[in-house]
Coordinates of C-alpha atoms and ligand atoms in Angstrom, one line a residue:
M13 CA 57.4 120.8 331.4
K14 CA 60.1 123.5 331.6
P15 CA 62.0 124.1 328.4
E16 CA 65.8 123.9 329.0
K17 CA 67.9 126.2 326.8
Q18 CA 71.6 126.0 326.2
Y19 CA 73.9 129.0 326.7
P20 CA 75.0 130.5 323.4
S21 CA 78.7 129.7 322.7
E22 CA 79.6 133.3 322.1
V23 CA 78.0 136.7 323.2
Y24 CA 78.7 140.2 322.1
L25 CA 79.4 142.4 325.1
N26 CA 80.2 146.1 324.8
G27 CA 81.9 145.8 321.4
K28 CA 83.7 142.4 322.0
W29 CA 82.8 138.8 321.1
L30 CA 83.4 136.6 324.1
K31 CA 82.8 133.0 325.1
H32 CA 79.6 133.0 327.2
D33 CA 81.4 131.9 330.3
E34 CA 84.1 134.6 329.9
A35 CA 81.6 137.5 329.5
F36 CA 81.1 139.5 332.7
V37 CA 79.5 142.8 333.8
S38 CA 80.0 144.8 336.9
V39 CA 78.0 143.9 340.0
F40 CA 77.1 147.6 340.0
D41 CA 75.4 147.4 336.6
R42 CA 72.1 149.1 337.1
A43 CA 70.3 146.3 335.2
F44 CA 71.5 143.9 338.0
M45 CA 70.7 146.3 340.8
F46 CA 67.5 148.0 339.6
G47 CA 66.3 146.1 336.5
D48 CA 67.3 149.4 334.8
G49 CA 67.5 148.1 331.2
I50 CA 65.6 147.3 328.0
Y51 CA 65.6 144.2 325.9
E52 CA 64.4 143.0 322.6
V53 CA 64.0 139.6 320.9
T54 CA 64.1 139.7 317.0
P55 CA 63.4 136.6 314.9
F56 CA 65.5 135.4 312.0
Y57 CA 64.0 132.9 309.6
S58 CA 66.4 130.9 307.5
G59 CA 69.1 133.3 308.7
K60 CA 67.2 136.4 307.6
P61 CA 65.6 139.0 309.8
F62 CA 61.8 139.2 310.1
L63 CA 60.3 142.6 310.9
L64 CA 63.7 143.9 311.9
K65 CA 62.8 147.6 311.6
E66 CA 59.7 147.2 313.8
H67 CA 61.8 145.5 316.5
L68 CA 64.5 148.1 316.4
K69 CA 61.9 150.9 316.4
R70 CA 60.3 149.4 319.6
L71 CA 63.7 149.1 321.2
K72 CA 64.4 152.8 320.4
Y73 CA 61.0 153.8 321.8
C74 CA 61.6 151.9 325.0
L75 CA 65.1 153.3 325.4
D76 CA 63.8 156.9 324.8
E77 CA 61.0 156.3 327.4
I78 CA 63.5 155.5 330.1
Q79 CA 66.0 158.1 328.8
I80 CA 68.9 155.8 327.8
K81 CA 70.7 157.4 324.9
F82 CA 71.5 154.6 322.5
D83 CA 70.9 154.0 318.8
P84 CA 69.9 150.3 318.3
F85 CA 69.9 150.7 314.5
A86 CA 73.7 150.7 314.8
L87 CA 73.5 147.1 315.9
Q88 CA 72.1 145.7 312.6
E89 CA 75.5 144.3 311.4
T90 CA 76.3 142.9 314.8
M91 CA 72.9 141.0 314.8
L92 CA 73.8 139.4 311.4
E93 CA 77.2 138.5 312.8
A94 CA 75.6 136.9 315.8
I95 CA 73.5 134.7 313.5
S96 CA 76.5 133.8 311.5
R97 CA 78.9 133.1 314.4
A98 CA 76.2 130.8 316.0
G99 CA 76.0 128.8 312.7
L100 CA 72.4 129.8 312.3
N101 CA 72.6 131.1 308.7
E102 CA 70.2 128.5 307.4
A103 CA 68.1 128.0 310.6
D104 CA 65.2 129.7 312.3
A105 CA 66.6 131.8 315.2
A106 CA 66.3 134.9 317.3
V107 CA 68.7 137.6 318.5
Y108 CA 68.5 138.8 322.0
I109 CA 69.6 142.4 322.7
Q110 CA 69.8 144.0 326.1
V111 CA 70.8 147.6 326.7
S112 CA 71.3 148.5 330.3
R113 CA 71.9 152.0 331.6
G114 CA 75.4 150.8 332.8
A115 CA 77.4 150.6 336.0
A116 CA 77.5 153.2 338.7
T117 CA 77.7 153.3 342.5
R118 CA 74.3 152.3 343.8
S119 CA 71.9 155.2 344.0
H120 CA 68.4 156.0 342.7
F121 CA 69.9 159.0 341.1
V122 CA 71.2 158.3 337.6
P123 CA 74.7 159.8 337.1
E124 CA 75.2 162.2 334.2
K125 CA 78.1 160.2 332.8
I126 CA 77.4 156.6 332.5
E127 CA 78.1 154.1 329.7
T128 CA 75.5 151.7 328.5
T129 CA 76.1 147.9 328.8
V130 CA 75.2 146.2 325.5
L131 CA 74.7 142.5 325.4
L132 CA 73.6 140.6 322.2
Y133 CA 73.5 136.9 321.2
A134 CA 71.7 134.6 318.8
F135 CA 69.8 131.4 319.7
P136 CA 67.8 128.8 317.7
V137 CA 64.0 129.0 317.6
T138 CA 61.5 126.3 316.4
L139 CA 58.6 127.3 314.3
K140 CA 55.8 126.3 316.7
G141 CA 53.0 127.0 314.2
F142 CA 54.0 123.8 312.3
E143 CA 53.6 121.7 315.5
K144 CA 49.8 122.0 315.4
K145 CA 49.6 122.1 319.2
S146 CA 47.4 124.1 321.5
W147 CA 47.9 125.4 325.0
E148 CA 45.9 124.8 328.1
V149 CA 46.4 128.0 330.2
M150 CA 45.3 129.6 333.4
A151 CA 44.3 133.2 334.1
T152 CA 45.3 135.3 337.0
E153 CA 45.4 138.9 338.2
D154 CA 47.8 141.2 336.3
K155 CA 50.2 142.3 339.0
R156 CA 52.6 144.1 336.7
W157 CA 53.5 147.8 336.8
H158 CA 51.6 150.5 334.8
R159 CA 54.1 150.8 332.0
C160 CA 53.8 147.4 330.3
D161 CA 54.6 149.1 327.0
I162 CA 58.2 149.4 328.1
K163 CA 60.1 146.1 327.4
S164 CA 62.0 146.4 330.7
T165 CA 64.4 143.7 331.9
A166 CA 62.5 144.0 335.3
L167 CA 60.3 141.0 334.5
L168 CA 59.7 139.6 338.0
A169 CA 55.9 139.9 337.8
N170 CA 55.9 138.1 334.4
V171 CA 58.3 135.4 335.7
M172 CA 56.1 134.8 338.8
A173 CA 52.9 134.6 336.7
N174 CA 54.6 132.2 334.3
E175 CA 56.0 130.0 337.1
E176 CA 52.6 129.9 338.8
A177 CA 51.2 128.5 335.5
I178 CA 54.0 126.0 334.9
A179 CA 53.7 124.7 338.5
A180 CA 50.0 124.1 338.0
G181 CA 50.6 122.3 334.7
F182 CA 49.6 125.1 332.4
A183 CA 51.6 126.5 329.4
E184 CA 50.9 130.2 330.0
N185 CA 49.2 132.6 332.4
L186 CA 46.7 135.1 330.9
L187 CA 46.7 138.3 332.9
V188 CA 43.5 140.0 333.9
R189 CA 43.2 143.7 335.1
K190 CA 39.9 144.7 336.7
G191 CA 38.2 141.8 335.0
Y192 CA 39.6 142.5 331.5
F193 CA 42.2 140.4 329.8
T194 CA 45.4 142.3 329.0
E195 CA 47.9 139.8 327.6
G196 CA 49.9 136.7 328.5
S197 CA 52.9 136.7 330.8
H198 CA 55.1 136.4 327.7
S199 CA 52.7 136.7 324.8
S200 CA 50.0 138.9 323.2
L201 CA 46.4 137.8 323.4
F202 CA 43.6 137.5 320.8
F203 CA 40.0 136.4 321.0
V204 CA 37.6 135.5 318.2
K205 CA 34.0 136.5 319.0
Y206 CA 31.2 136.1 316.3
G207 CA 34.0 135.8 313.7
V208 CA 35.5 139.2 314.8
V209 CA 39.1 139.3 316.2
H210 CA 39.4 141.2 319.5
T211 CA 42.6 142.3 321.2
H212 CA 43.5 144.7 323.9
P213 CA 44.3 148.2 322.5
E214 CA 47.9 149.4 322.5
G215 CA 48.8 151.6 325.4
Q216 CA 50.5 151.3 328.8
K217 CA 48.7 148.1 329.9
I218 CA 50.3 145.8 327.3
L219 CA 53.5 145.4 325.3
S220 CA 53.0 146.5 321.7
G221 CA 53.8 143.1 320.3
I222 CA 55.4 143.0 316.9
T223 CA 53.8 139.7 316.1
R224 CA 50.5 141.2 317.3
A225 CA 50.8 144.0 314.7
E226 CA 51.7 141.5 312.0
V227 CA 48.6 139.4 312.9
I228 CA 46.4 142.5 312.7
N229 CA 47.9 143.2 309.2
I230 CA 47.2 139.6 308.1
C231 CA 43.5 140.0 309.4
T232 CA 43.2 143.2 307.4
D233 CA 44.5 141.5 304.3
L234 CA 42.1 138.6 304.8
N235 CA 39.1 140.9 305.4
I236 CA 38.8 139.7 308.9
K237 CA 37.5 142.5 311.2
V238 CA 39.7 143.4 314.1
V239 CA 38.5 145.3 317.2
E240 CA 41.1 146.7 319.5
K241 CA 39.1 146.5 322.7
A242 CA 39.7 144.6 325.9
V243 CA 37.7 141.5 326.5
H244 CA 36.1 140.9 329.9
I245 CA 36.3 137.5 331.6
D246 CA 32.5 137.4 331.6
E247 CA 32.5 137.6 327.8
L248 CA 34.2 134.2 327.4
V249 CA 30.8 132.5 326.9
E250 CA 30.6 134.3 323.6
V251 CA 34.2 133.6 322.5
E252 CA 34.8 130.9 319.8
E253 CA 38.6 130.9 319.6
I254 CA 41.5 132.3 321.6
F255 CA 45.2 132.5 320.5
V256 CA 48.4 134.0 321.8
T257 CA 51.2 135.5 319.7
G258 CA 54.9 136.4 320.1
T259 CA 58.3 136.2 318.6
T260 CA 59.2 132.8 319.9
T261 CA 55.6 131.7 320.4
Q262 CA 54.4 132.7 316.8
I263 CA 50.7 131.9 316.9
I264 CA 49.4 129.2 319.4
P265 CA 45.7 128.3 319.9
I266 CA 44.4 128.2 323.5
S267 CA 42.3 125.1 324.1
S268 CA 41.2 126.0 327.6
I269 CA 41.4 128.6 330.4
T270 CA 41.3 127.8 334.1
H271 CA 40.6 130.7 336.5
K272 CA 40.4 130.2 340.3
N273 CA 40.5 126.4 339.8
K274 CA 37.5 126.5 337.4
K275 CA 37.5 125.9 333.7
V276 CA 36.0 129.1 332.3
Y277 CA 36.7 128.5 328.6
T278 CA 37.0 125.6 326.2
A279 CA 37.8 126.2 322.5
R280 CA 34.7 125.9 320.3
K281 CA 36.4 126.5 316.9
D282 CA 39.8 126.8 315.3
S283 CA 39.3 128.0 311.8
V284 CA 40.4 131.6 312.2
T285 CA 43.5 130.7 314.2
K286 CA 44.5 128.0 311.7
K287 CA 44.2 130.4 308.8
L288 CA 46.3 133.1 310.5
Q289 CA 48.9 130.5 311.4
E290 CA 49.1 129.4 307.8
I291 CA 49.5 132.9 306.4
F292 CA 51.9 133.9 309.2
I293 CA 54.2 131.0 308.4
K294 CA 54.1 131.8 304.7
R295 CA 55.1 135.4 305.5
T296 CA 58.0 134.3 307.7
R297 CA 59.3 132.6 304.5
E298 CA 58.6 135.5 302.1
K299 CA 58.6 138.8 304.0
L300 CA 62.2 138.9 305.1
T301 CA 62.8 142.5 305.7
Ligands
LIG20 N1 58.1 138.2 324.9 N2 53.7 140.5 325.7 C1 54.7 140.2 326.5 C2 54.5 140.5 328.0 C3 55.9 139.6 326.0 O1 56.8 139.3 326.9 C4 56.0 139.3 324.6 C5 57.2 138.7 324.0 C6 54.9 139.7 323.8 C7 54.9 139.4 322.3 O2 55.7 140.4 321.7 P1 56.5 140.2 320.3 O3 55.5 139.7 319.3 O4 57.0 141.5 319.9 O5 57.5 139.2 320.6 C8 53.8 140.3 324.4 C9 59.5 138.0 324.4 C10 59.6 137.2 323.2 C11 60.3 137.5 325.6 O6 60.2 138.1 326.6 O7 61.2 136.7 325.4

């Protein structure tokens, strides 16, 4: 089932608030021509930001990596205004930010003088952890580039992987590089093996998920051991629980994995995932910084 989202009524574009159908960017914008831009999705619970600094820090890191000069910390007030203008002050929501390098005549060379295109808007999010559901997923080869730590708007490989999963009736596609799981097409990935939580180490093969980091913090607080080491597809026989995390995903258990038309994993337990969901949801209510 494909989730249908509505356009936000208003968007912030380069300093102005505009109706969504009156906001336009140049056809020569480099995000349109080259995918030359960075994005970020920050959650707001009951109208208040959650892990805001961490999200803005990652956005700054990504902008620095591709050498776009822009200070995302200057957008904090605008993010709050987006929530308020969308009438989401009491609701669970997220703010989407996209910073593109800007418009210029098409060339691989980046001109010295170019103005960034900044787009920002708020949209409602449902706390999925409360829904107590699990996902049946598939696994496929990770065909993305070698800088998955950069949250680039060039998401074609992620979109193709996700579409492949949806077309086959699965909720997500878990990506595998040389036999090792990296992450989901739009989520971070965790395994529980002999009671120990495993996840791919940070680096250029995965996005440094903000929810991932929060889940690791929760594990530490609960005295659950975490090993940041990639899990091989052949190790699935030893795995008890698998879950994915993300800003809009929160924490969702995986009930099965299908790989090359064969079911290669069926969940054996759910206690660690349930505990983490419970504490995570509590934190979204308490830790509003
Ligand atoms: N996606 N890995 C990938 C490839 C992702 O696209 C995402 C999130 C995550 C989780 O990161 P975080 O916990 O910081 O949201 C991991 C976002 C929400 C998106 O593309 O809409």
